[in-house]
Amino acid sequence: MWLRLTDLPVDVGLWTGEQAAILAVTFVLGTLMLGIVPFGQPQVVSQFMVSTDATQLQAARRTALLWVLLVLGAMLVCGWAARSLLPFATTLQDVFPGLLQQSLPEWLAAAAMAILLVCAFSALDGLLLVMAAAVSVDLKAERVHLSLDWPKPAVVLAGALLAAVALTVPEPSFERLLLSWTLLGSAFGPLLLVRLTGKRVRPGSTMGSMWAGFALTLLLHLLPDAPGDFLERALPFVAALGIALTGGERRRDPDRADRSQQGASPVPGPTAETGVDK
């Protein structure tokens, strides 16, 4: 496979030519951003939030890191194999089926595609569960008795909307999937990182960070692609992170609503000055 890749023209994306070092660096950084934007995926972060002890959390960290390395490595190998074995005009969404058809018997390739579709559908349940949890939490403050009832129709409605979008959006592609992944990561990932440092982000900076990450990602997606989509994946995330950092303030309890709630609640008992109970 490597020998056949070296025979291909330079413009197919190989790290050859005068600017090979720059292209290699931008490609690697753009690819590594795919391992950072999961901070903005609620269906991924929720798996860490439900960890019950430090041992389970440590195992989750190692599993997540190894899984990302495995996925990115498999993506590179599949891409190189596609360049070598498939026609150059093959689209991204046709790479995996094309490789299966060339390397496996027909019945086994069909079974592998069925397994792939099952995995894709199983990834939706995490999104639906997170959405149902968000609906339940948002409605709990005002309507406690409805907090467990609303998620049920919400999941049904979201499923219907997903089916409608899948049927109406023309030519779904892997690029749109990566775009959605990057949009979520750039909009919510920087805020989560800042919150984990113990800072509370002001409401205006919160909205500014989310909109900056979302809008910049969408804008750069419409422009010509850089190697590894470095600008589209890195620049919006860094910009949103900067807004969140500048709009944050460190507090003893970042979950408190305002400064007036930062002090400890008065404890019944005599004060040091007067000896009188509060």
PDB file of C-alpha atoms in Angstrom:
ATOM      1  CA  MET A   1       0.000   0.000   0.000  1.00  0.00           C
ATOM      2  CA  TRP A   2       2.801   2.403   0.872  1.00  0.00           C
ATOM      3  CA  LEU A   3       4.618   1.746  -2.401  1.00  0.00           C
ATOM      4  CA  ARG A   4       1.470   2.509  -4.382  1.00  0.00           C
ATOM      5  CA  LEU A   5       0.931   5.701  -2.405  1.00  0.00           C
ATOM      6  CA  THR A   6       4.382   6.988  -3.338  1.00  0.00           C
ATOM      7  CA  ASP A   7       3.465   6.641  -7.020  1.00  0.00           C
ATOM      8  CA  LEU A   8       0.447   8.933  -6.700  1.00  0.00           C
ATOM      9  CA  PRO A   9       0.635  12.652  -7.588  1.00  0.00           C
ATOM     10  CA  VAL A  10       1.647  15.096  -4.896  1.00  0.00           C
ATOM     11  CA  ASP A  11      -1.691  16.942  -4.974  1.00  0.00           C
ATOM     12  CA  VAL A  12      -3.606  14.009  -3.459  1.00  0.00           C
ATOM     13  CA  GLY A  13      -2.429  15.010   0.002  1.00  0.00           C
ATOM     14  CA  LEU A  14       0.836  13.124   0.516  1.00  0.00           C
ATOM     15  CA  TRP A  15       3.417  14.786   2.740  1.00  0.00           C
ATOM     16  CA  THR A  16       5.855  15.412  -0.079  1.00  0.00           C
ATOM     17  CA  GLY A  17       7.128  18.519  -1.790  1.00  0.00           C
ATOM     18  CA  GLU A  18       8.563  21.811  -0.593  1.00  0.00           C
ATOM     19  CA  GLN A  19       5.909  22.459   2.072  1.00  0.00           C
ATOM     20  CA  ALA A  20       5.757  18.903   3.374  1.00  0.00           C
ATOM     21  CA  ALA A  21       6.670  19.872   6.960  1.00  0.00           C
ATOM     22  CA  ILE A  22       3.986  22.571   7.206  1.00  0.00           C
ATOM     23  CA  LEU A  23       1.345  20.320   5.697  1.00  0.00           C
ATOM     24  CA  ALA A  24       2.289  17.501   8.056  1.00  0.00           C
ATOM     25  CA  VAL A  25       2.073  19.730  11.149  1.00  0.00           C
ATOM     26  CA  THR A  26      -1.278  21.234  10.201  1.00  0.00           C
ATOM     27  CA  PHE A  27      -2.672  17.817   9.318  1.00  0.00           C
ATOM     28  CA  VAL A  28      -1.568  16.306  12.626  1.00  0.00           C
ATOM     29  CA  LEU A  29      -2.921  19.244  14.658  1.00  0.00           C
ATOM     30  CA  GLY A  30      -6.216  19.219  12.777  1.00  0.00           C
ATOM     31  CA  THR A  31      -6.572  15.490  13.361  1.00  0.00           C
ATOM     32  CA  LEU A  32      -5.692  15.805  17.054  1.00  0.00           C
ATOM     33  CA  MET A  33      -8.508  18.334  17.436  1.00  0.00           C
ATOM     34  CA  LEU A  34     -10.901  15.473  16.771  1.00  0.00           C
ATOM     35  CA  GLY A  35      -9.722  14.111  20.127  1.00  0.00           C
ATOM     36  CA  ILE A  36     -10.325  17.433  21.917  1.00  0.00           C
ATOM     37  CA  VAL A  37     -13.778  18.365  20.661  1.00  0.00           C
ATOM     38  CA  PRO A  38     -15.375  15.418  22.538  1.00  0.00           C
ATOM     39  CA  PHE A  39     -15.317  17.767  25.550  1.00  0.00           C
ATOM     40  CA  GLY A  40     -18.305  19.440  23.926  1.00  0.00           C
ATOM     41  CA  GLN A  41     -20.262  16.245  23.280  1.00  0.00           C
ATOM     42  CA  PRO A  42     -22.827  15.804  26.091  1.00  0.00           C
ATOM     43  CA  GLN A  43     -23.363  12.127  25.284  1.00  0.00           C
ATOM     44  CA  VAL A  44     -19.628  11.558  25.853  1.00  0.00           C
ATOM     45  CA  VAL A  45     -19.120  13.749  28.919  1.00  0.00           C
ATOM     46  CA  SER A  46     -22.135  12.217  30.662  1.00  0.00           C
ATOM     47  CA  GLN A  47     -20.297   8.888  30.776  1.00  0.00           C
ATOM     48  CA  PHE A  48     -17.644  10.487  32.986  1.00  0.00           C
ATOM     49  CA  MET A  49     -20.191  12.335  35.118  1.00  0.00           C
ATOM     50  CA  VAL A  50     -21.829   9.078  36.196  1.00  0.00           C
ATOM     51  CA  SER A  51     -18.555   7.555  37.401  1.00  0.00           C
ATOM     52  CA  THR A  52     -19.007   6.343  40.957  1.00  0.00           C
ATOM     53  CA  ASP A  53     -15.423   6.321  42.217  1.00  0.00           C
ATOM     54  CA  ALA A  54     -11.879   7.336  41.338  1.00  0.00           C
ATOM     55  CA  THR A  55     -10.964   3.873  40.049  1.00  0.00           C
ATOM     56  CA  GLN A  56     -13.819   3.865  37.569  1.00  0.00           C
ATOM     57  CA  LEU A  57     -12.975   7.384  36.428  1.00  0.00           C
ATOM     58  CA  GLN A  58      -9.330   6.462  35.885  1.00  0.00           C
ATOM     59  CA  ALA A  59     -10.366   3.449  33.820  1.00  0.00           C
ATOM     60  CA  ALA A  60     -12.685   5.662  31.775  1.00  0.00           C
ATOM     61  CA  ARG A  61      -9.842   8.081  31.067  1.00  0.00           C
ATOM     62  CA  ARG A  62      -7.549   5.342  29.818  1.00  0.00           C
ATOM     63  CA  THR A  63     -10.294   3.755  27.761  1.00  0.00           C
ATOM     64  CA  ALA A  64     -11.205   7.076  26.141  1.00  0.00           C
ATOM     65  CA  LEU A  65      -7.586   7.861  25.251  1.00  0.00           C
ATOM     66  CA  LEU A  66      -6.886   4.423  23.811  1.00  0.00           C
ATOM     67  CA  TRP A  67     -10.163   4.457  21.896  1.00  0.00           C
ATOM     68  CA  VAL A  68      -9.416   7.818  20.275  1.00  0.00           C
ATOM     69  CA  LEU A  69      -5.940   6.639  19.259  1.00  0.00           C
ATOM     70  CA  LEU A  70      -7.415   3.441  17.840  1.00  0.00           C
ATOM     71  CA  VAL A  71     -10.118   5.269  15.885  1.00  0.00           C
ATOM     72  CA  LEU A  72      -7.747   7.879  14.454  1.00  0.00           C
ATOM     73  CA  GLY A  73      -5.231   5.179  13.488  1.00  0.00           C
ATOM     74  CA  ALA A  74      -7.950   3.148  11.775  1.00  0.00           C
ATOM     75  CA  MET A  75      -9.122   6.257   9.912  1.00  0.00           C
ATOM     76  CA  LEU A  76      -5.615   6.892   8.594  1.00  0.00           C
ATOM     77  CA  VAL A  77      -5.160   3.286   7.458  1.00  0.00           C
ATOM     78  CA  CYS A  78      -8.575   3.260   5.749  1.00  0.00           C
ATOM     79  CA  GLY A  79      -7.781   6.538   4.022  1.00  0.00           C
ATOM     80  CA  TRP A  80      -4.408   5.318   2.777  1.00  0.00           C
ATOM     81  CA  ALA A  81      -5.949   2.053   1.617  1.00  0.00           C
ATOM     82  CA  ALA A  82      -8.658   3.958  -0.240  1.00  0.00           C
ATOM     83  CA  ARG A  83      -6.055   6.088  -2.017  1.00  0.00           C
ATOM     84  CA  SER A  84      -4.248   2.950  -3.075  1.00  0.00           C
ATOM     85  CA  LEU A  85      -7.092   0.579  -3.944  1.00  0.00           C
ATOM     86  CA  LEU A  86     -10.066   2.745  -4.921  1.00  0.00           C
ATOM     87  CA  PRO A  87     -10.503   5.267  -7.736  1.00  0.00           C
ATOM     88  CA  PHE A  88      -9.456   8.778  -6.868  1.00  0.00           C
ATOM     89  CA  ALA A  89     -12.992  10.073  -7.497  1.00  0.00           C
ATOM     90  CA  THR A  90     -14.423   7.956  -4.653  1.00  0.00           C
ATOM     91  CA  THR A  91     -16.314  10.067  -2.115  1.00  0.00           C
ATOM     92  CA  LEU A  92     -15.678   9.830   1.624  1.00  0.00           C
ATOM     93  CA  GLN A  93     -18.920   8.022   2.407  1.00  0.00           C
ATOM     94  CA  ASP A  94     -18.087   5.367  -0.219  1.00  0.00           C
ATOM     95  CA  VAL A  95     -14.635   4.528   1.145  1.00  0.00           C
ATOM     96  CA  PHE A  96     -15.645   1.963   3.739  1.00  0.00           C
ATOM     97  CA  PRO A  97     -18.181   0.122   1.546  1.00  0.00           C
ATOM     98  CA  GLY A  98     -15.702   0.143  -1.333  1.00  0.00           C
ATOM     99  CA  LEU A  99     -12.934  -1.362   0.793  1.00  0.00           C
ATOM    100  CA  LEU A 100     -15.310  -4.022   2.120  1.00  0.00           C
ATOM    101  CA  GLN A 101     -16.401  -4.998  -1.386  1.00  0.00           C
ATOM    102  CA  GLN A 102     -12.809  -5.354  -2.574  1.00  0.00           C
ATOM    103  CA  SER A 103     -11.442  -7.229   0.437  1.00  0.00           C
ATOM    104  CA  LEU A 104     -14.353  -9.465   1.562  1.00  0.00           C
ATOM    105  CA  PRO A 105     -16.840 -11.844  -0.041  1.00  0.00           C
ATOM    106  CA  GLU A 106     -20.150 -10.292  -0.974  1.00  0.00           C
ATOM    107  CA  TRP A 107     -22.145 -11.834   1.877  1.00  0.00           C
ATOM    108  CA  LEU A 108     -19.512 -10.934   4.467  1.00  0.00           C
ATOM    109  CA  ALA A 109     -19.281  -7.345   3.183  1.00  0.00           C
ATOM    110  CA  ALA A 110     -23.070  -7.040   3.506  1.00  0.00           C
ATOM    111  CA  ALA A 111     -22.890  -8.349   7.079  1.00  0.00           C
ATOM    112  CA  ALA A 112     -20.132  -5.872   7.927  1.00  0.00           C
ATOM    113  CA  MET A 113     -22.211  -2.997   6.520  1.00  0.00           C
ATOM    114  CA  ALA A 114     -25.187  -4.128   8.600  1.00  0.00           C
ATOM    115  CA  ILE A 115     -23.003  -4.115  11.723  1.00  0.00           C
ATOM    116  CA  LEU A 116     -21.784  -0.631  10.810  1.00  0.00           C
ATOM    117  CA  LEU A 117     -25.361   0.639  10.508  1.00  0.00           C
ATOM    118  CA  VAL A 118     -26.274  -0.912  13.856  1.00  0.00           C
ATOM    119  CA  CYS A 119     -23.312   0.857  15.488  1.00  0.00           C
ATOM    120  CA  ALA A 120     -24.356   4.150  13.904  1.00  0.00           C
ATOM    121  CA  PHE A 121     -27.914   3.802  15.188  1.00  0.00           C
ATOM    122  CA  SER A 122     -26.735   2.765  18.650  1.00  0.00           C
ATOM    123  CA  ALA A 123     -24.802   6.038  18.895  1.00  0.00           C
ATOM    124  CA  LEU A 124     -28.094   7.927  18.694  1.00  0.00           C
ATOM    125  CA  ASP A 125     -29.423   6.541  21.972  1.00  0.00           C
ATOM    126  CA  GLY A 126     -26.833   8.502  23.941  1.00  0.00           C
ATOM    127  CA  LEU A 127     -27.943  11.736  22.283  1.00  0.00           C
ATOM    128  CA  LEU A 128     -31.614  10.987  22.925  1.00  0.00           C
ATOM    129  CA  LEU A 129     -30.982  10.146  26.583  1.00  0.00           C
ATOM    130  CA  VAL A 130     -28.973  13.337  27.134  1.00  0.00           C
ATOM    131  CA  MET A 131     -31.712  15.373  25.486  1.00  0.00           C
ATOM    132  CA  ALA A 132     -34.351  13.729  27.699  1.00  0.00           C
ATOM    133  CA  ALA A 133     -32.267  14.444  30.798  1.00  0.00           C
ATOM    134  CA  ALA A 134     -31.870  18.091  29.778  1.00  0.00           C
ATOM    135  CA  VAL A 135     -35.623  18.461  29.289  1.00  0.00           C
ATOM    136  CA  SER A 136     -36.278  16.877  32.666  1.00  0.00           C
ATOM    137  CA  VAL A 137     -33.785  19.116  34.488  1.00  0.00           C
ATOM    138  CA  ASP A 138     -34.937  22.313  32.767  1.00  0.00           C
ATOM    139  CA  LEU A 139     -38.576  21.689  33.634  1.00  0.00           C
ATOM    140  CA  LYS A 140     -37.934  20.470  37.148  1.00  0.00           C
ATOM    141  CA  ALA A 141     -37.532  23.913  38.715  1.00  0.00           C
ATOM    142  CA  GLU A 142     -41.010  25.154  37.840  1.00  0.00           C
ATOM    143  CA  ARG A 143     -42.985  21.969  37.264  1.00  0.00           C
ATOM    144  CA  VAL A 144     -41.633  19.231  39.440  1.00  0.00           C
ATOM    145  CA  HIS A 145     -44.544  16.885  38.797  1.00  0.00           C
ATOM    146  CA  LEU A 146     -43.918  17.114  35.047  1.00  0.00           C
ATOM    147  CA  SER A 147     -40.148  16.659  35.163  1.00  0.00           C
ATOM    148  CA  LEU A 148     -40.350  12.909  34.517  1.00  0.00           C
ATOM    149  CA  ASP A 149     -43.241  13.058  32.059  1.00  0.00           C
ATOM    150  CA  TRP A 150     -41.923  15.526  29.501  1.00  0.00           C
ATOM    151  CA  PRO A 151     -38.820  13.533  28.431  1.00  0.00           C
ATOM    152  CA  LYS A 152     -40.978  10.728  27.044  1.00  0.00           C
ATOM    153  CA  PRO A 153     -42.742  12.759  24.316  1.00  0.00           C
ATOM    154  CA  ALA A 154     -39.533  14.756  23.844  1.00  0.00           C
ATOM    155  CA  VAL A 155     -37.632  11.597  22.854  1.00  0.00           C
ATOM    156  CA  VAL A 156     -40.396  10.600  20.448  1.00  0.00           C
ATOM    157  CA  LEU A 157     -40.435  14.085  18.913  1.00  0.00           C
ATOM    158  CA  ALA A 158     -36.642  14.153  18.553  1.00  0.00           C
ATOM    159  CA  GLY A 159     -36.690  10.747  16.877  1.00  0.00           C
ATOM    160  CA  ALA A 160     -39.318  11.940  14.410  1.00  0.00           C
ATOM    161  CA  LEU A 161     -37.299  15.071  13.646  1.00  0.00           C
ATOM    162  CA  LEU A 162     -34.151  13.018  13.099  1.00  0.00           C
ATOM    163  CA  ALA A 163     -35.975  10.749  10.682  1.00  0.00           C
ATOM    164  CA  ALA A 164     -37.416  13.750   8.821  1.00  0.00           C
ATOM    165  CA  VAL A 165     -33.983  15.372   8.497  1.00  0.00           C
ATOM    166  CA  ALA A 166     -32.409  12.109   7.306  1.00  0.00           C
ATOM    167  CA  LEU A 167     -35.050  11.782   4.597  1.00  0.00           C
ATOM    168  CA  THR A 168     -35.046  15.406   3.410  1.00  0.00           C
ATOM    169  CA  VAL A 169     -31.414  16.552   3.602  1.00  0.00           C
ATOM    170  CA  PRO A 170     -29.823  15.834   0.214  1.00  0.00           C
ATOM    171  CA  GLU A 171     -26.657  13.781  -0.061  1.00  0.00           C
ATOM    172  CA  PRO A 172     -25.729  13.151   3.576  1.00  0.00           C
ATOM    173  CA  SER A 173     -21.991  12.729   3.876  1.00  0.00           C
ATOM    174  CA  PHE A 174     -19.244  12.020   6.352  1.00  0.00           C
ATOM    175  CA  GLU A 175     -18.165  15.648   6.092  1.00  0.00           C
ATOM    176  CA  ARG A 176     -21.498  16.779   7.523  1.00  0.00           C
ATOM    177  CA  LEU A 177     -21.080  14.323  10.365  1.00  0.00           C
ATOM    178  CA  LEU A 178     -17.667  15.766  11.191  1.00  0.00           C
ATOM    179  CA  LEU A 179     -19.114  19.267  10.908  1.00  0.00           C
ATOM    180  CA  SER A 180     -21.810  18.470  13.472  1.00  0.00           C
ATOM    181  CA  TRP A 181     -19.220  16.906  15.763  1.00  0.00           C
ATOM    182  CA  THR A 182     -16.971  19.966  15.476  1.00  0.00           C
ATOM    183  CA  LEU A 183     -19.845  22.432  15.947  1.00  0.00           C
ATOM    184  CA  LEU A 184     -20.849  20.854  19.243  1.00  0.00           C
ATOM    185  CA  GLY A 185     -17.248  20.592  20.394  1.00  0.00           C
ATOM    186  CA  SER A 186     -16.356  24.204  19.631  1.00  0.00           C
ATOM    187  CA  ALA A 187     -19.575  25.551  21.146  1.00  0.00           C
ATOM    188  CA  PHE A 188     -19.563  23.689  24.467  1.00  0.00           C
ATOM    189  CA  GLY A 189     -16.064  22.215  24.926  1.00  0.00           C
ATOM    190  CA  PRO A 190     -14.247  25.424  25.944  1.00  0.00           C
ATOM    191  CA  LEU A 191     -16.915  26.240  28.538  1.00  0.00           C
ATOM    192  CA  LEU A 192     -16.560  22.821  30.117  1.00  0.00           C
ATOM    193  CA  LEU A 193     -12.776  23.142  30.308  1.00  0.00           C
ATOM    194  CA  VAL A 194     -13.035  26.537  32.001  1.00  0.00           C
ATOM    195  CA  ARG A 195     -15.639  25.283  34.456  1.00  0.00           C
ATOM    196  CA  LEU A 196     -13.411  22.341  35.365  1.00  0.00           C
ATOM    197  CA  THR A 197     -10.694  24.793  36.436  1.00  0.00           C
ATOM    198  CA  GLY A 198     -13.010  26.163  39.132  1.00  0.00           C
ATOM    199  CA  LYS A 199     -14.098  29.319  37.333  1.00  0.00           C
ATOM    200  CA  ARG A 200     -17.630  30.537  36.773  1.00  0.00           C
ATOM    201  CA  VAL A 201     -18.226  32.136  33.368  1.00  0.00           C
ATOM    202  CA  ARG A 202     -20.437  35.210  33.227  1.00  0.00           C
ATOM    203  CA  PRO A 203     -23.693  34.855  31.260  1.00  0.00           C
ATOM    204  CA  GLY A 204     -22.598  37.243  28.502  1.00  0.00           C
ATOM    205  CA  SER A 205     -19.274  35.479  28.067  1.00  0.00           C
ATOM    206  CA  THR A 206     -21.040  32.117  28.069  1.00  0.00           C
ATOM    207  CA  MET A 207     -23.231  33.112  25.148  1.00  0.00           C
ATOM    208  CA  GLY A 208     -20.310  34.806  23.393  1.00  0.00           C
ATOM    209  CA  SER A 209     -18.139  31.699  23.713  1.00  0.00           C
ATOM    210  CA  MET A 210     -20.853  29.390  22.392  1.00  0.00           C
ATOM    211  CA  TRP A 211     -21.745  31.626  19.454  1.00  0.00           C
ATOM    212  CA  ALA A 212     -18.085  32.280  18.588  1.00  0.00           C
ATOM    213  CA  GLY A 213     -17.272  28.572  18.476  1.00  0.00           C
ATOM    214  CA  PHE A 214     -20.394  27.753  16.479  1.00  0.00           C
ATOM    215  CA  ALA A 215     -20.295  30.650  13.997  1.00  0.00           C
ATOM    216  CA  LEU A 216     -16.545  30.464  13.300  1.00  0.00           C
ATOM    217  CA  THR A 217     -16.730  26.722  12.679  1.00  0.00           C
ATOM    218  CA  LEU A 218     -19.610  27.164  10.257  1.00  0.00           C
ATOM    219  CA  LEU A 219     -17.900  30.071   8.490  1.00  0.00           C
ATOM    220  CA  LEU A 220     -14.563  28.283   8.080  1.00  0.00           C
ATOM    221  CA  HIS A 221     -16.389  25.182   6.864  1.00  0.00           C
ATOM    222  CA  LEU A 222     -17.687  27.184   3.901  1.00  0.00           C
ATOM    223  CA  LEU A 223     -14.147  28.264   2.958  1.00  0.00           C
ATOM    224  CA  PRO A 224     -11.600  26.043   1.161  1.00  0.00           C
ATOM    225  CA  ASP A 225     -10.283  23.237   3.344  1.00  0.00           C
ATOM    226  CA  ALA A 226      -6.856  23.377   4.958  1.00  0.00           C
ATOM    227  CA  PRO A 227      -4.801  20.202   5.511  1.00  0.00           C
ATOM    228  CA  GLY A 228      -6.576  18.250   8.210  1.00  0.00           C
ATOM    229  CA  ASP A 229      -9.214  21.014   8.360  1.00  0.00           C
ATOM    230  CA  PHE A 230      -6.892  22.656  10.871  1.00  0.00           C
ATOM    231  CA  LEU A 231      -8.509  26.111  10.771  1.00  0.00           C
ATOM    232  CA  GLU A 232     -12.055  24.771  10.995  1.00  0.00           C
ATOM    233  CA  ARG A 233     -11.296  22.547  13.971  1.00  0.00           C
ATOM    234  CA  ALA A 234      -8.717  24.550  15.927  1.00  0.00           C
ATOM    235  CA  LEU A 235      -9.357  28.273  15.445  1.00  0.00           C
ATOM    236  CA  PRO A 236     -13.017  28.330  16.636  1.00  0.00           C
ATOM    237  CA  PHE A 237     -12.163  26.198  19.663  1.00  0.00           C
ATOM    238  CA  VAL A 238      -9.264  28.470  20.641  1.00  0.00           C
ATOM    239  CA  ALA A 239     -11.363  31.626  20.113  1.00  0.00           C
ATOM    240  CA  ALA A 240     -14.238  30.278  22.218  1.00  0.00           C
ATOM    241  CA  LEU A 241     -11.782  29.194  24.912  1.00  0.00           C
ATOM    242  CA  GLY A 242     -10.277  32.681  25.026  1.00  0.00           C
ATOM    243  CA  ILE A 243     -13.702  34.298  25.469  1.00  0.00           C
ATOM    244  CA  ALA A 244     -14.613  31.850  28.224  1.00  0.00           C
ATOM    245  CA  LEU A 245     -11.323  32.459  30.042  1.00  0.00           C
ATOM    246  CA  THR A 246     -11.542  36.239  29.886  1.00  0.00           C
ATOM    247  CA  GLY A 247     -15.165  36.169  31.021  1.00  0.00           C
ATOM    248  CA  GLY A 248     -14.594  33.816  33.927  1.00  0.00           C
ATOM    249  CA  GLU A 249     -13.970  34.465  37.584  1.00  0.00           C
ATOM    250  CA  ARG A 250     -12.658  32.064  40.161  1.00  0.00           C
ATOM    251  CA  ARG A 251     -14.991  31.265  43.037  1.00  0.00           C
ATOM    252  CA  ARG A 252     -14.947  28.952  45.998  1.00  0.00           C
ATOM    253  CA  ASP A 253     -18.099  27.337  44.662  1.00  0.00           C
ATOM    254  CA  PRO A 254     -18.436  27.807  40.858  1.00  0.00           C
ATOM    255  CA  ASP A 255     -21.974  26.421  40.921  1.00  0.00           C
ATOM    256  CA  ARG A 256     -23.295  29.342  42.980  1.00  0.00           C
ATOM    257  CA  ALA A 257     -25.461  31.842  41.150  1.00  0.00           C
ATOM    258  CA  ASP A 258     -23.847  35.073  42.339  1.00  0.00           C
ATOM    259  CA  ARG A 259     -21.375  36.532  44.790  1.00  0.00           C
ATOM    260  CA  SER A 260     -24.003  37.038  47.486  1.00  0.00           C
ATOM    261  CA  GLN A 261     -24.251  33.287  47.832  1.00  0.00           C
ATOM    262  CA  GLN A 262     -20.523  32.679  48.235  1.00  0.00           C
ATOM    263  CA  GLY A 263     -20.401  33.120  51.980  1.00  0.00           C
ATOM    264  CA  ALA A 264     -21.147  30.286  54.335  1.00  0.00           C
ATOM    265  CA  SER A 265     -24.707  30.068  55.571  1.00  0.00           C
ATOM    266  CA  PRO A 266     -25.138  31.398  59.102  1.00  0.00           C
ATOM    267  CA  VAL A 267     -25.042  28.657  61.688  1.00  0.00           C
ATOM    268  CA  PRO A 268     -27.298  28.981  64.726  1.00  0.00           C
ATOM    269  CA  GLY A 269     -25.336  29.672  67.845  1.00  0.00           C
ATOM    270  CA  PRO A 270     -23.774  32.542  69.816  1.00  0.00           C
ATOM    271  CA  THR A 271     -21.581  34.984  67.898  1.00  0.00           C
ATOM    272  CA  ALA A 272     -18.048  35.705  68.963  1.00  0.00           C
ATOM    273  CA  GLU A 273     -18.751  39.420  69.467  1.00  0.00           C
ATOM    274  CA  THR A 274     -22.096  39.498  71.285  1.00  0.00           C
ATOM    275  CA  GLY A 275     -22.628  36.011  72.573  1.00  0.00           C
ATOM    276  CA  VAL A 276     -26.234  36.253  71.328  1.00  0.00           C
ATOM    277  CA  ASP A 277     -27.809  33.689  69.052  1.00  0.00           C
ATOM    278  CA  LYS A 278     -28.452  34.844  65.487  1.00  0.00           C
TER     279      LYS A 278
END
